[in-house]
Amino acid sequence: MSTSYLDIDPWKIIENTFDKNKIMSSESIFSIGNGYMGQRANFEEDYSGETFQGSYIGGIYYPDKTKVGWWKNGYPEYFAKVLNAPNWIGIHIQIDGEILDLNRGKVKRFQRELNMKNGIYTRKFQITLNNGIEISAEIIRFISLKENSLGAIQYKITALNRDCEILFEPYIDAGIVNQDSNWDDAFWKNKSLKNIDSFAAIISKTNKTKFEVCTYMSSKLIFQNNIINSPLSKNKFKNKLSQIFKINIHKGKTVKLIKLGGYINGKRNYKKNLFIEAEKLIEKFKHIDFNELLKVQTESWKRIWEMSDIKIKGDLKSQQAIRFNIFHLNQTYSGKDPELNIGPKGFTGEKYGGSTYWDTEAYCLPFYMFTKDQSIPKNLLKYRFLQLDKAIENAEKLGFGKGAALYPMVTMNGEECHNEWEITFEEIHRNGAIAYAIYNYERFTKDFTYVKEMGIEVLIAISRFWSQRFTFSNDKKKYVILGVTGPNEYENNVNNNWYTNYIARWCLVYTKNQIKKLEKLYPIDFLKISKKINWNKVELNLWEDIIQKTYLPYDDDKKIFLQQDGFLDKELIPAKRLDKSVRPINQNWSWDRILRSVYIKQADVLQGFYFFSDDFTLEELEKHYKYYEPFTVHESSLSPSVHSVLACRIGLIDDAYKFYLQTSRLDLDDYNLEVEEGLHITSMAGSWMSIVEGFGGMQIVNDKLSFENKLPIEWTSLSFKINFEGSILEVNVGKNKTNFIWKGKSKINIISNGKKISLP
Amino acid sequence: MSTSYLDIDPWKIIENTFDKNKIMSSESIFSIGNGYMGQRANFEEDYSGETFQGSYIGGIYYPDKTKVGWWKNGYPEYFAKVLNAPNWIGIHIQIDGEILDLNRGKVKRFQRELNMKNGIYTRKFQITLNNGIEISAEIIRFISLKENSLGAIQYKITALNRDCEILFEPYIDAGIVNQDSNWDDAFWKNKSLKNIDSFAAIISKTNKTKFEVCTYMSSKLIFQNNIINSPLSKNKFKNKLSQIFKINIHKGKTVKLIKLGGYINGKRNYKKNLFIEAEKLIEKFKHIDFNELLKVQTESWKRIWEMSDIKIKGDLKSQQAIRFNIFHLNQTYSGKDPELNIGPKGFTGEKYGGSTYWDTEAYCLPFYMFTKDQSIPKNLLKYRFLQLDKAIENAEKLGFGKGAALYPMVTMNGEECHNEWEITFEEIHRNGAIAYAIYNYERFTKDFTYVKEMGIEVLIAISRFWSQRFTFSNDKKKYVILGVTGPNEYENNVNNNWYTNYIARWCLVYTKNQIKKLEKLYPIDFLKISKKINWNKVELNLWEDIIQKTYLPYDDDKKIFLQQDGFLDKELIPAKRLDKSVRPINQNWSWDRILRSVYIKQADVLQGFYFFSDDFTLEELEKHYKYYEPFTVHESSLSPSVHSVLACRIGLIDDAYKFYLQTSRLDLDDYNLEVEEGLHITSMAGSWMSIVEGFGGMQIVNDKLSFENKLPIEWTSLSFKINFEGSILEVNVGKNKTNFIWKGKSKINIISNGKKISLP
């Protein structure tokens, strides 16, 4: 674990020193966004040092031609890349002709601060330029939560030691390339540029996908009480427009430039003139005082926090961490557009390309379910319904038919993007997580409309896939699933991964029951859907047979479910006995050694115990946790959170707390020394889970499941206290109005400092 | 199967029509080479139609940076590409200013002929050019078997309908790029060019590997009895040199240009001035009459055929095919240089890059063992000894140590080049084939010098690898091998592939015995080697334990060895029940479907029965053949030959003959519609095997193994007759002097036209 260079604060992320080696890390950590667009915390002014410039727009992607060593039938044609979008924040600044660049002058003070309470990012510094002029600056920036397409910057400069001429040249730059690109294709083409009065805009179009985006800006200079709305002059470059403001100020005086900017996204402004839309937006906001804009932003975030804050007393690091996670989850996904989803890096980087993984259903849904109006988690489910046709096509490419659907491992528009056969073709348990999310949503909200209107089609298509994917083994007289990769990606192409077999069978049962329910409650709707998807009751016969005869690998001696066939042939040496020099094994061992080893990347059998806790006793959970966790190396950012939840359920609070810290401060403490590439957005939802579903679960009320039928809007709080390492953790989730209670099948023990504490 | 457009002839390959769609196929089929260099049958004159220009030099490669979608630890940095070398055959020709180009004029007659008896390639055509001039041409070309660096062309033109001016502009062109390249790197850099009098040469250097090659040429024009040695003028382009000869001839007259050319390979002319070496060569040969050169070439090939011809009476297609295979094997590998090996495409294409696969030991060695002086197969074994250090490094990269060696899947200089984890890291049975080749060589030649001088180190290093690669399963109380790919590449990452486990154990046994033998016969040598490789007898304890407790998957009911754990869970439907539309499955099914299916790409369990025939009864062989062959789709060019051999051993002559034709005419009949990419050189050795080890084995003499201790130079013949489909197949191998006899453990039945024929 790297010691964080950031201050600990309950509401803020604060950096107090100027360290050129941390620029890219901070660019990730201080990222801002509003679910529609987002950006890394790049400097507005020029910076000649090492930096990773990144701005991103939700849903705007490029189908980058697949790169593989050896092509295999069924591979997708492309990998959808989140596109690095034109830069709207840039302001070129010269002081008496000297370029303002923190890499070149002498930086005296430097501070940046991301206020998570109101989503406002502030940076202050004092610098002596190479021409001897000393200035201080304060920059405030935000991306509006209320107005999807709007961002704003206030750039203040104070002359400290001399009178000087200050030149601001705000610009928009559409000559952008991706860091992550397979073949160095040009991703964008610029269609037209407009630079009139105080308004400048560029319409760019993505190659192949033909998405249109208008990047715009409008600036004004404010000095004392004068507002200069029009630039002195304008520049037009090939892919870039700029406007020049110049002013002479006396020593001690302050000038500020206000810049509004952002994107009009053609996808959401279909057939509209994007220039006009941008101009309208500017007209609406350009006369509003910047402080007014800040107030609106603060107000918007206030409403978010009312719904989703978690208070932790007695542990500031934990408090800061959980808010950091909640904050970024809200910046990444607002839930208003069912065509958007939650990318693994959100708007903070490019790694992993496409936007949607099974992370959404398995890890993120609960957060949005608990903290948002139900329309929002419903939109996450609707996303998959909208892509059902593509999932059916995807299954067809692999040889399935009759309406069977295989949802993609990675996708942007429903088409599969991933291209490792062992994942693309074999990590099919993702299909199960999508069905599980439907169940989870219905269980929590008691809202049956999704199933009725959309979900039943998704469920049937998924179950059709499973029924075709099972093979009847004459040898075992059971249905088996051959050649899969489970959630533990350190095993590939195994037979009978217990988790996959289990969730596949569960899908068949759940779908069967939902069909019955729908048929009974809404016979006419069901009839219509039946016709549409060519449903025939006869299909249930095979499903039933599979349900009765699903093979689930089990060891009679050890009384545990086996991760897959042959698991016990491995060398069963606990991970803690590995030499530190080989950890993480994915950086130190060859792939084949990892595959042959017993070590588990992330919860696999235990993922099943997490999802299907009703099906097992706590004793069974404890047995499996204690068997599998010692082999688990937690080399996926998704691993610690599930283990934290399970550890809570069996009272291993030391484990639970360790895992919680690991997941919640993953980026702040940069555990994997890679935060500069972007944040781990989807695993942030896991931190939330480990508080609410883990620690929260320790507030046993009685031995019953009690996800009650409360809409998230009604549901409001969770609070509990835990004695831990001498300090009291007092956790409060939500608005402190009603109770949140976690199911428990039997008594839970909390162990603190090695001592068992019985809870009621 | 595509019907061949080529004539059937016992000694020649003949094409009689000019079909632009077949140009690239013929370029492959009519390829010529001498083991040191080779080339596709490209036209000397310009050709503006579709063509695949290819010239190659043994051992000259480029380490092309690896291309993968997702990097895995242990992957090699590069893939060694056989380099497309500078062109020395080119002759730009103009008739009265009109470029001679078969794609533009009107071709009247066209014929090409590859005479396999003497390695001479002839092309004749008659064409009316667009300027109305009609000419005929006859071109003879060969690459000298005697003189490694020499090639020669005689280009004759006859003016048919008019007097005309004929311009010959022979050139060498070093501005060559590979068809197969990962990143479009420049592979060659040209160092210096020389163009004096009748001699022109370019020294090129490969990037990264720094191999130097001098491409040279020298031409003369002969008209009636005049020889014009010096060109009229010379041209120098950036990467190309040419010389111009011009002559006016009367209607009906013939002029010919003789061009000598080729490469001086810097690897074999270390520290020499390559220009001077080329000039010396030209001096030596330029005054020799072209017909004299042809005689020498004919003489060289005569000696090859004396050693290796197989005569088949009664079946011209088979006769042509087996000679085609023998011819190309000789063109690809001469065996004089232990740093060279047998590339899967020889000098006929670029696909599969690197030169050496396990094909060499498993499929090619017997051919060279039977038909060459033993120094030649010994050089094949020496190649691996020379690369032992790299094989040890390769194993170290994967986490093995203490002198364990894993030979690469694909290599040029001993480093691994392949980059699919399921092959690179897991298709480790290749290590076994290398040990088996040592055994096979010693068994056949009774020459122990290889083992004594080199082989024992190879064997111990391989056995060390196996001893580390086995895992002791506490569950099974046996040693298992997890995570491998067997010869059947349609299964990946399986546990306990029977063939791999079997050959691994066999390696341990064989190495142990060879150590004992060496220790006894040459104790001083052994002591020296022991020190060198840090050998400790104690290692044998683990080996012995593994030998005693090797797990070999077996089904008690069916009494068959199982291809791998879990094989019987598959859907066991014979391949013949697959719809034709899905064959070959590797072109029609997704990879995951192939993996899950029972279908076998090439002999796997049966490869073990082929190698270790002594260990099994014919009844066992028959049982396993009849169990596994029906699931085999033979989608590797290496598959039919082994099955042909095994079918012979159990008397299934219909099968054997079908497989023989499939393997021997694979390229001539272009079964897979890909001959234009190059020939399947290594599988050609399989055709030879199927005759000698398969059909040859039917001459049972008694029930004993009888590979006698005869050096190949002494061993000379094999002859047998088979009644087949009404005609008599009379097969003669070698010089008809002594007997070749195949072992047989019990009576063999030959079935002809469904009737069983008992042989003595």
mmCIF file with all atom_site columns, N, CA, C and O in Angstrom, chain A residues 67 69-70 72-73 419-422 469 473 476 492-493 569 586 589 591 596, chain B residues 67 69-70 72-73 419-422 469 473 476 492-493 569 586 589 596:
data_model
loop_
_atom_site.group_PDB
_atom_site.id
_atom_site.type_symbol
_atom_site.label_atom_id
_atom_site.label_alt_id
_atom_site.label_comp_id
_atom_site.label_asym_id
_atom_site.label_entity_id
_atom_site.label_seq_id
_atom_site.pdbx_PDB_ins_code
_atom_site.Cartn_x
_atom_site.Cartn_y
_atom_site.Cartn_z
_atom_site.occupancy
_atom_site.B_iso_or_equiv
_atom_site.pdbx_formal_charge
_atom_site.auth_seq_id
_atom_site.auth_comp_id
_atom_site.auth_asym_id
_atom_site.auth_atom_id
_atom_site.pdbx_PDB_model_num
ATOM 1   N N  . LYS A 1 67  ? -7.803  -6.185  -31.922 1.00 0.00 ? 67  LYS A N  1
ATOM 2   C CA . LYS A 1 67  ? -6.399  -6.569  -32.068 1.00 0.00 ? 67  LYS A CA 1
ATOM 3   C C  . LYS A 1 67  ? -6.180  -7.903  -31.372 1.00 0.00 ? 67  LYS A C  1
ATOM 4   O O  . LYS A 1 67  ? -6.380  -8.008  -30.176 1.00 0.00 ? 67  LYS A O  1
ATOM 5   N N  . GLY A 1 69  ? -3.665  -11.718 -31.484 1.00 0.00 ? 69  GLY A N  1
ATOM 6   C CA . GLY A 1 69  ? -2.541  -12.428 -32.083 1.00 0.00 ? 69  GLY A CA 1
ATOM 7   C C  . GLY A 1 69  ? -3.062  -13.450 -33.089 1.00 0.00 ? 69  GLY A C  1
ATOM 8   O O  . GLY A 1 69  ? -2.603  -13.527 -34.211 1.00 0.00 ? 69  GLY A O  1
ATOM 9   N N  . TRP A 1 70  ? -4.040  -14.231 -32.666 1.00 0.00 ? 70  TRP A N  1
ATOM 10  C CA . TRP A 1 70  ? -4.585  -15.293 -33.506 1.00 0.00 ? 70  TRP A CA 1
ATOM 11  C C  . TRP A 1 70  ? -6.101  -15.191 -33.435 1.00 0.00 ? 70  TRP A C  1
ATOM 12  O O  . TRP A 1 70  ? -6.684  -15.361 -32.378 1.00 0.00 ? 70  TRP A O  1
ATOM 13  N N  . LYS A 1 72  ? -9.957  -16.024 -33.585 1.00 0.00 ? 72  LYS A N  1
ATOM 14  C CA . LYS A 1 72  ? -10.783 -17.212 -33.375 1.00 0.00 ? 72  LYS A CA 1
ATOM 15  C C  . LYS A 1 72  ? -12.208 -16.914 -33.814 1.00 0.00 ? 72  LYS A C  1
ATOM 16  O O  . LYS A 1 72  ? -12.699 -15.807 -33.585 1.00 0.00 ? 72  LYS A O  1
ATOM 17  N N  . ASN A 1 73  ? -12.830 -17.911 -34.391 1.00 0.00 ? 73  ASN A N  1
ATOM 18  C CA . ASN A 1 73  ? -14.216 -17.726 -34.827 1.00 0.00 ? 73  ASN A CA 1
ATOM 19  C C  . ASN A 1 73  ? -15.078 -17.282 -33.662 1.00 0.00 ? 73  ASN A C  1
ATOM 20  O O  . ASN A 1 73  ? -15.029 -17.869 -32.591 1.00 0.00 ? 73  ASN A O  1
ATOM 21  N N  . ASN A 1 419 ? -12.188 -9.774  -26.405 1.00 0.00 ? 419 ASN A N  1
ATOM 22  C CA . ASN A 1 419 ? -11.618 -10.710 -27.374 1.00 0.00 ? 419 ASN A CA 1
ATOM 23  C C  . ASN A 1 419 ? -10.569 -11.663 -26.823 1.00 0.00 ? 419 ASN A C  1
ATOM 24  O O  . ASN A 1 419 ? -9.585  -11.957 -27.477 1.00 0.00 ? 419 ASN A O  1
ATOM 25  N N  . GLU A 1 420 ? -10.783 -12.138 -25.619 1.00 0.00 ? 420 GLU A N  1
ATOM 26  C CA . GLU A 1 420 ? -10.014 -13.293 -25.162 1.00 0.00 ? 420 GLU A CA 1
ATOM 27  C C  . GLU A 1 420 ? -11.015 -14.425 -25.082 1.00 0.00 ? 420 GLU A C  1
ATOM 28  O O  . GLU A 1 420 ? -11.994 -14.318 -24.334 1.00 0.00 ? 420 GLU A O  1
ATOM 29  N N  . TRP A 1 421 ? -10.764 -15.516 -25.795 1.00 0.00 ? 421 TRP A N  1
ATOM 30  C CA . TRP A 1 421 ? -11.799 -16.552 -25.884 1.00 0.00 ? 421 TRP A CA 1
ATOM 31  C C  . TRP A 1 421 ? -12.228 -17.031 -24.510 1.00 0.00 ? 421 TRP A C  1
ATOM 32  O O  . TRP A 1 421 ? -13.407 -17.322 -24.272 1.00 0.00 ? 421 TRP A O  1
ATOM 33  N N  . GLU A 1 422 ? -11.246 -17.104 -23.595 1.00 0.00 ? 422 GLU A N  1
ATOM 34  C CA . GLU A 1 422 ? -11.565 -17.661 -22.287 1.00 0.00 ? 422 GLU A CA 1
ATOM 35  C C  . GLU A 1 422 ? -12.491 -16.756 -21.492 1.00 0.00 ? 422 GLU A C  1
ATOM 36  O O  . GLU A 1 422 ? -13.091 -17.177 -20.496 1.00 0.00 ? 422 GLU A O  1
ATOM 37  N N  . ARG A 1 469 ? -26.917 -24.472 -23.179 1.00 0.00 ? 469 ARG A N  1
ATOM 38  C CA . ARG A 1 469 ? -25.490 -24.518 -22.827 1.00 0.00 ? 469 ARG A CA 1
ATOM 39  C C  . ARG A 1 469 ? -25.166 -25.706 -21.920 1.00 0.00 ? 469 ARG A C  1
ATOM 40  O O  . ARG A 1 469 ? -24.024 -26.155 -21.866 1.00 0.00 ? 469 ARG A O  1
ATOM 41  N N  . SER A 1 473 ? -24.477 -35.249 -19.452 1.00 0.00 ? 473 SER A N  1
ATOM 42  C CA . SER A 1 473 ? -23.366 -36.192 -19.415 1.00 0.00 ? 473 SER A CA 1
ATOM 43  C C  . SER A 1 473 ? -23.911 -37.581 -19.151 1.00 0.00 ? 473 SER A C  1
ATOM 44  O O  . SER A 1 473 ? -24.479 -37.857 -18.096 1.00 0.00 ? 473 SER A O  1
ATOM 45  N N  . LYS A 1 476 ? -22.141 -39.028 -16.068 1.00 0.00 ? 476 LYS A N  1
ATOM 46  C CA . LYS A 1 476 ? -22.585 -38.610 -14.734 1.00 0.00 ? 476 LYS A CA 1
ATOM 47  C C  . LYS A 1 476 ? -24.097 -38.721 -14.554 1.00 0.00 ? 476 LYS A C  1
ATOM 48  O O  . LYS A 1 476 ? -24.589 -38.570 -13.446 1.00 0.00 ? 476 LYS A O  1
ATOM 49  N N  . ASN A 1 492 ? -9.379  -20.861 -16.249 1.00 0.00 ? 492 ASN A N  1
ATOM 50  C CA . ASN A 1 492 ? -10.015 -20.703 -17.555 1.00 0.00 ? 492 ASN A CA 1
ATOM 51  C C  . ASN A 1 492 ? -10.441 -22.043 -18.101 1.00 0.00 ? 492 ASN A C  1
ATOM 52  O O  . ASN A 1 492 ? -9.734  -23.043 -17.911 1.00 0.00 ? 492 ASN A O  1
ATOM 53  N N  . ASN A 1 493 ? -11.536 -22.037 -18.821 1.00 0.00 ? 493 ASN A N  1
ATOM 54  C CA . ASN A 1 493 ? -11.975 -23.229 -19.537 1.00 0.00 ? 493 ASN A CA 1
ATOM 55  C C  . ASN A 1 493 ? -12.079 -24.441 -18.629 1.00 0.00 ? 493 ASN A C  1
ATOM 56  O O  . ASN A 1 493 ? -11.546 -25.497 -18.923 1.00 0.00 ? 493 ASN A O  1
ATOM 57  N N  . ASP A 1 569 ? -7.250  -31.498 -7.126  1.00 0.00 ? 569 ASP A N  1
ATOM 58  C CA . ASP A 1 569 ? -5.969  -31.993 -7.623  1.00 0.00 ? 569 ASP A CA 1
ATOM 59  C C  . ASP A 1 569 ? -4.858  -30.974 -7.462  1.00 0.00 ? 569 ASP A C  1
ATOM 60  O O  . ASP A 1 569 ? -3.681  -31.275 -7.671  1.00 0.00 ? 569 ASP A O  1
ATOM 61  N N  . ASN A 1 586 ? -0.300  -11.916 -10.238 1.00 0.00 ? 586 ASN A N  1
ATOM 62  C CA . ASN A 1 586 ? -0.522  -11.570 -11.653 1.00 0.00 ? 586 ASN A CA 1
ATOM 63  C C  . ASN A 1 586 ? 0.571   -10.666 -12.210 1.00 0.00 ? 586 ASN A C  1
ATOM 64  O O  . ASN A 1 586 ? 0.645   -10.446 -13.409 1.00 0.00 ? 586 ASN A O  1
ATOM 65  N N  . TRP A 1 589 ? 3.950   -14.012 -11.665 1.00 0.00 ? 589 TRP A N  1
ATOM 66  C CA . TRP A 1 589 ? 3.916   -15.382 -12.159 1.00 0.00 ? 589 TRP A CA 1
ATOM 67  C C  . TRP A 1 589 ? 3.459   -15.420 -13.611 1.00 0.00 ? 589 TRP A C  1
ATOM 68  O O  . TRP A 1 589 ? 2.663   -14.584 -14.048 1.00 0.00 ? 589 TRP A O  1
ATOM 69  N N  . TRP A 1 591 ? 1.325   -16.794 -16.666 1.00 0.00 ? 591 TRP A N  1
ATOM 70  C CA . TRP A 1 591 ? -0.110  -17.075 -16.700 1.00 0.00 ? 591 TRP A CA 1
ATOM 71  C C  . TRP A 1 591 ? -0.410  -18.543 -16.448 1.00 0.00 ? 591 TRP A C  1
ATOM 72  O O  . TRP A 1 591 ? -1.357  -18.899 -15.740 1.00 0.00 ? 591 TRP A O  1
ATOM 73  N N  . ARG A 1 596 ? -2.641  -22.973 -13.065 1.00 0.00 ? 596 ARG A N  1
ATOM 74  C CA . ARG A 1 596 ? -2.507  -24.276 -12.424 1.00 0.00 ? 596 ARG A CA 1
ATOM 75  C C  . ARG A 1 596 ? -2.632  -24.180 -10.915 1.00 0.00 ? 596 ARG A C  1
ATOM 76  O O  . ARG A 1 596 ? -2.882  -25.167 -10.248 1.00 0.00 ? 596 ARG A O  1
ATOM 77  N N  . LYS B 1 67  ? 2.125   -9.328  -31.166 1.00 0.00 ? 67  LYS B N  1
ATOM 78  C CA . LYS B 1 67  ? 0.829   -8.665  -31.225 1.00 0.00 ? 67  LYS B CA 1
ATOM 79  C C  . LYS B 1 67  ? -0.183  -9.489  -30.447 1.00 0.00 ? 67  LYS B C  1
ATOM 80  O O  . LYS B 1 67  ? -0.444  -10.631 -30.795 1.00 0.00 ? 67  LYS B O  1
ATOM 81  N N  . GLY B 1 69  ? -4.007  -9.195  -27.937 1.00 0.00 ? 69  GLY B N  1
ATOM 82  C CA . GLY B 1 69  ? -5.077  -8.337  -27.447 1.00 0.00 ? 69  GLY B CA 1
ATOM 83  C C  . GLY B 1 69  ? -4.808  -7.974  -25.994 1.00 0.00 ? 69  GLY B C  1
ATOM 84  O O  . GLY B 1 69  ? -4.894  -6.829  -25.588 1.00 0.00 ? 69  GLY B O  1
ATOM 85  N N  . TRP B 1 70  ? -4.488  -8.976  -25.203 1.00 0.00 ? 70  TRP B N  1
ATOM 86  C CA . TRP B 1 70  ? -4.259  -8.788  -23.774 1.00 0.00 ? 70  TRP B CA 1
ATOM 87  C C  . TRP B 1 70  ? -2.987  -9.519  -23.411 1.00 0.00 ? 70  TRP B C  1
ATOM 88  O O  . TRP B 1 70  ? -2.898  -10.729 -23.525 1.00 0.00 ? 70  TRP B O  1
ATOM 89  N N  . LYS B 1 72  ? -0.112  -11.376 -21.432 1.00 0.00 ? 72  LYS B N  1
ATOM 90  C CA . LYS B 1 72  ? -0.052  -12.242 -20.256 1.00 0.00 ? 72  LYS B CA 1
ATOM 91  C C  . LYS B 1 72  ? 1.412   -12.446 -19.867 1.00 0.00 ? 72  LYS B C  1
ATOM 92  O O  . LYS B 1 72  ? 2.271   -12.556 -20.729 1.00 0.00 ? 72  LYS B O  1
ATOM 93  N N  . ASN B 1 73  ? 1.649   -12.512 -18.585 1.00 0.00 ? 73  ASN B N  1
ATOM 94  C CA . ASN B 1 73  ? 3.016   -12.743 -18.121 1.00 0.00 ? 73  ASN B CA 1
ATOM 95  C C  . ASN B 1 73  ? 3.571   -14.015 -18.719 1.00 0.00 ? 73  ASN B C  1
ATOM 96  O O  . ASN B 1 73  ? 2.917   -15.054 -18.702 1.00 0.00 ? 73  ASN B O  1
ATOM 97  N N  . ASN B 1 419 ? 2.365   -16.948 -29.087 1.00 0.00 ? 419 ASN B N  1
ATOM 98  C CA . ASN B 1 419 ? 1.775   -16.099 -28.059 1.00 0.00 ? 419 ASN B CA 1
ATOM 99  C C  . ASN B 1 419 ? 0.291   -16.325 -27.803 1.00 0.00 ? 419 ASN B C  1
ATOM 100 O O  . ASN B 1 419 ? -0.452  -15.386 -27.569 1.00 0.00 ? 419 ASN B O  1
ATOM 101 N N  . GLU B 1 420 ? -0.115  -17.569 -27.858 1.00 0.00 ? 420 GLU B N  1
ATOM 102 C CA . GLU B 1 420 ? -1.436  -17.903 -27.309 1.00 0.00 ? 420 GLU B CA 1
ATOM 103 C C  . GLU B 1 420 ? -1.156  -18.718 -26.054 1.00 0.00 ? 420 GLU B C  1
ATOM 104 O O  . GLU B 1 420 ? -0.518  -19.786 -26.146 1.00 0.00 ? 420 GLU B O  1
ATOM 105 N N  . TRP B 1 421 ? -1.634  -18.248 -24.914 1.00 0.00 ? 421 TRP B N  1
ATOM 106 C CA . TRP B 1 421 ? -1.232  -18.907 -23.675 1.00 0.00 ? 421 TRP B CA 1
ATOM 107 C C  . TRP B 1 421 ? -1.532  -20.399 -23.694 1.00 0.00 ? 421 TRP B C  1
ATOM 108 O O  . TRP B 1 421 ? -0.760  -21.214 -23.183 1.00 0.00 ? 421 TRP B O  1
ATOM 109 N N  . GLU B 1 422 ? -2.656  -20.755 -24.315 1.00 0.00 ? 422 GLU B N  1
ATOM 110 C CA . GLU B 1 422 ? -3.071  -22.158 -24.288 1.00 0.00 ? 422 GLU B CA 1
ATOM 111 C C  . GLU B 1 422 ? -2.113  -23.036 -25.113 1.00 0.00 ? 422 GLU B C  1
ATOM 112 O O  . GLU B 1 422 ? -2.134  -24.257 -24.978 1.00 0.00 ? 422 GLU B O  1
ATOM 113 N N  . ARG B 1 469 ? 6.812   -30.210 -13.349 1.00 0.00 ? 469 ARG B N  1
ATOM 114 C CA . ARG B 1 469 ? 5.499   -29.867 -13.894 1.00 0.00 ? 469 ARG B CA 1
ATOM 115 C C  . ARG B 1 469 ? 4.397   -30.778 -13.373 1.00 0.00 ? 469 ARG B C  1
ATOM 116 O O  . ARG B 1 469 ? 3.226   -30.412 -13.373 1.00 0.00 ? 469 ARG B O  1
ATOM 117 N N  . SER B 1 473 ? -1.361  -34.981 -6.494  1.00 0.00 ? 473 SER B N  1
ATOM 118 C CA . SER B 1 473 ? -2.734  -34.744 -6.062  1.00 0.00 ? 473 SER B CA 1
ATOM 119 C C  . SER B 1 473 ? -3.002  -35.561 -4.807  1.00 0.00 ? 473 SER B C  1
ATOM 120 O O  . SER B 1 473 ? -2.978  -36.796 -4.840  1.00 0.00 ? 473 SER B O  1
ATOM 121 N N  . LYS B 1 476 ? -6.107  -37.715 -5.462  1.00 0.00 ? 476 LYS B N  1
ATOM 122 C CA . LYS B 1 476 ? -5.958  -38.940 -6.251  1.00 0.00 ? 476 LYS B CA 1
ATOM 123 C C  . LYS B 1 476 ? -4.816  -39.818 -5.748  1.00 0.00 ? 476 LYS B C  1
ATOM 124 O O  . LYS B 1 476 ? -4.676  -40.950 -6.198  1.00 0.00 ? 476 LYS B O  1
ATOM 125 N N  . ASN B 1 492 ? -8.251  -27.080 -24.827 1.00 0.00 ? 492 ASN B N  1
ATOM 126 C CA . ASN B 1 492 ? -7.241  -26.222 -24.209 1.00 0.00 ? 492 ASN B CA 1
ATOM 127 C C  . ASN B 1 492 ? -7.339  -26.294 -22.698 1.00 0.00 ? 492 ASN B C  1
ATOM 128 O O  . ASN B 1 492 ? -8.444  -26.387 -22.151 1.00 0.00 ? 492 ASN B O  1
ATOM 129 N N  . ASN B 1 493 ? -6.202  -26.182 -22.061 1.00 0.00 ? 493 ASN B N  1
ATOM 130 C CA . ASN B 1 493 ? -6.154  -26.089 -20.606 1.00 0.00 ? 493 ASN B CA 1
ATOM 131 C C  . ASN B 1 493 ? -6.926  -27.216 -19.929 1.00 0.00 ? 493 ASN B C  1
ATOM 132 O O  . ASN B 1 493 ? -7.744  -26.972 -19.059 1.00 0.00 ? 493 ASN B O  1
ATOM 133 N N  . ASP B 1 569 ? -17.789 -36.568 -20.288 1.00 0.00 ? 569 ASP B N  1
ATOM 134 C CA . ASP B 1 569 ? -18.930 -35.676 -20.054 1.00 0.00 ? 569 ASP B CA 1
ATOM 135 C C  . ASP B 1 569 ? -19.433 -35.038 -21.345 1.00 0.00 ? 569 ASP B C  1
ATOM 136 O O  . ASP B 1 569 ? -20.480 -34.394 -21.375 1.00 0.00 ? 569 ASP B O  1
ATOM 137 N N  . ASN B 1 586 ? -13.555 -25.755 -37.815 1.00 0.00 ? 586 ASN B N  1
ATOM 138 C CA . ASN B 1 586 ? -12.779 -24.566 -37.441 1.00 0.00 ? 586 ASN B CA 1
ATOM 139 C C  . ASN B 1 586 ? -13.087 -23.364 -38.316 1.00 0.00 ? 586 ASN B C  1
ATOM 140 O O  . ASN B 1 586 ? -12.652 -22.257 -38.030 1.00 0.00 ? 586 ASN B O  1
ATOM 141 N N  . TRP B 1 589 ? -17.603 -23.115 -36.759 1.00 0.00 ? 589 TRP B N  1
ATOM 142 C CA . TRP B 1 589 ? -18.046 -23.066 -35.368 1.00 0.00 ? 589 TRP B CA 1
ATOM 143 C C  . TRP B 1 589 ? -17.241 -22.047 -34.585 1.00 0.00 ? 589 TRP B C  1
ATOM 144 O O  . TRP B 1 589 ? -16.058 -21.831 -34.862 1.00 0.00 ? 589 TRP B O  1
ATOM 145 N N  . ARG B 1 596 ? -15.809 -27.220 -26.471 1.00 0.00 ? 596 ARG B N  1
ATOM 146 C CA . ARG B 1 596 ? -16.730 -28.033 -25.676 1.00 0.00 ? 596 ARG B CA 1
ATOM 147 C C  . ARG B 1 596 ? -17.050 -29.356 -26.350 1.00 0.00 ? 596 ARG B C  1
ATOM 148 O O  . ARG B 1 596 ? -17.493 -30.297 -25.713 1.00 0.00 ? 596 ARG B O  1
#
